[in-house]
mmCIF file of C-alpha atoms in Angstrom:
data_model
loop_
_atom_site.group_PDB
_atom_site.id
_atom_site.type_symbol
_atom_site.label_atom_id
_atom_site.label_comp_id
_atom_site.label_asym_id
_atom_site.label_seq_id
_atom_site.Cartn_x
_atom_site.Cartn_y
_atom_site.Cartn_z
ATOM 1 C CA UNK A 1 104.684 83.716 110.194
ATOM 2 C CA UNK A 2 105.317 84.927 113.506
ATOM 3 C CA UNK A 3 104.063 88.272 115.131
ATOM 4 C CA UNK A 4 108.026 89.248 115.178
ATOM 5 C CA UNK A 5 108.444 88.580 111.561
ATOM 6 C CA UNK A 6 105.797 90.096 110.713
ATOM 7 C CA UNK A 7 106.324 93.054 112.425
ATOM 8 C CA UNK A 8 110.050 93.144 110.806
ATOM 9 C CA UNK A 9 108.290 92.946 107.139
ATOM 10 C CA UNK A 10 106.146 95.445 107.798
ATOM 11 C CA UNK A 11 108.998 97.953 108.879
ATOM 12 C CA UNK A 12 111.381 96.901 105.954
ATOM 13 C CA UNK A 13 108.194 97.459 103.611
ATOM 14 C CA UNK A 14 107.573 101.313 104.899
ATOM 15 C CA UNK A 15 110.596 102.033 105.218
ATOM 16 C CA UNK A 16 111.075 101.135 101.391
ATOM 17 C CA UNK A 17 107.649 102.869 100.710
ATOM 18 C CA UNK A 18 108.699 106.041 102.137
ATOM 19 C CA UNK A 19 111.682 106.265 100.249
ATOM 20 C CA UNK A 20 109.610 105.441 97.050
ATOM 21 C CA UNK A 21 107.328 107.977 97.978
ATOM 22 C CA UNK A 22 109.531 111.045 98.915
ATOM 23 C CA UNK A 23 111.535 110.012 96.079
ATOM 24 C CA UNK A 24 108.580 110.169 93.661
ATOM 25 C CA UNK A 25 107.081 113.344 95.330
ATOM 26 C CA UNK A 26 110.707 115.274 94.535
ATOM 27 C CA UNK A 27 110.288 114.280 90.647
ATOM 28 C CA UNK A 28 107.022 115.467 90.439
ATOM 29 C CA UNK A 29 108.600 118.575 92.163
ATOM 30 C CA UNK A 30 111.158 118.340 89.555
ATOM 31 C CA UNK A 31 109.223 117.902 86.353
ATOM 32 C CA UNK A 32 108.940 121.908 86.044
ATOM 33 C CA UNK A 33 106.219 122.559 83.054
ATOM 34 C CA UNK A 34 104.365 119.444 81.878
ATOM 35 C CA UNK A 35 101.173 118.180 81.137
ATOM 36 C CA UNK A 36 99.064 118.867 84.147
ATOM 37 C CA UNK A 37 97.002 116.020 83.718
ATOM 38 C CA UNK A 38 99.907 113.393 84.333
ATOM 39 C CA UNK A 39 101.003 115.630 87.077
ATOM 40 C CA UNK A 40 97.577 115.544 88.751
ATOM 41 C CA UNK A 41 98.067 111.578 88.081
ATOM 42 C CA UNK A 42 101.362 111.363 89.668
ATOM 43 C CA UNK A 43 100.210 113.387 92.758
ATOM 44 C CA UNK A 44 97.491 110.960 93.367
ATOM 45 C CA UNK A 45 99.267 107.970 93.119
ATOM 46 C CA UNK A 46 101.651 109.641 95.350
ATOM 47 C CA UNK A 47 98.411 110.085 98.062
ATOM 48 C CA UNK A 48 97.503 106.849 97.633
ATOM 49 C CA UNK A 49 100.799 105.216 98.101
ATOM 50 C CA UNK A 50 100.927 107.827 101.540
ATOM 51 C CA UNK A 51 97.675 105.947 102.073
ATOM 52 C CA UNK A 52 98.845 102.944 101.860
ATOM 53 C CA UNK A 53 101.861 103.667 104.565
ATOM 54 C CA UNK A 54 99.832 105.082 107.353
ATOM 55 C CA UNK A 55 97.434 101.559 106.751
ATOM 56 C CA UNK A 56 101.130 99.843 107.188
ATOM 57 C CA UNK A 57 101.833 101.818 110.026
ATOM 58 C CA UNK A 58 98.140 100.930 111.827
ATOM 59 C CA UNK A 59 98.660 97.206 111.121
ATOM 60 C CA UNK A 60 102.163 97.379 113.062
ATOM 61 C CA UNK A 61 100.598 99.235 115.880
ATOM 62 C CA UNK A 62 98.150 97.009 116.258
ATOM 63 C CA UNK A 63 100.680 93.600 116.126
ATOM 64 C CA UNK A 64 103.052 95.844 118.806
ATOM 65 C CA UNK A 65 100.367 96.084 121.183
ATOM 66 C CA UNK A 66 98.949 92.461 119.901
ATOM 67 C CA UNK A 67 102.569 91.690 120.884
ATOM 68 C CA UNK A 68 102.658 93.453 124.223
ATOM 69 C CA UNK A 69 99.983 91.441 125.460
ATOM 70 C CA UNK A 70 97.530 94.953 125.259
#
């Protein structure tokens, strides 16, 4: 796989993992009065899949500037 295609990958996969993530951050919003435990779950997966984005986001930094030729 080329630098390119990988750098288009990585942009259609945050872009899709934002979506998923501000999507699943306005249920938990949503949910009203629940079990606080499965909220506390869902808020953490939520961090972690935020976590996840900002490694995506490094990795096509680093390939732009990889691509750049600095």
């Amino acid at each position: 796989m080329s630098i390119e295609d990988e750098l288009r990958q990585l942009d259609e996969d945050i872009a899709r993992l934002k979506q998923e993530n501000r999507e699943q951050r306005e249920q938990i919003g949503e949910m009203g009065a629940t079990d606080q435990t499965e909220i506390a779950a869902l808020i953490n997966q939520a961090d972690e899949q935020a976590g996840l984005i900002s490694e995506l986001e490094e990795r096509r930094e680093s390939l732009r500037r990889r691509l750049g030729g600095g």
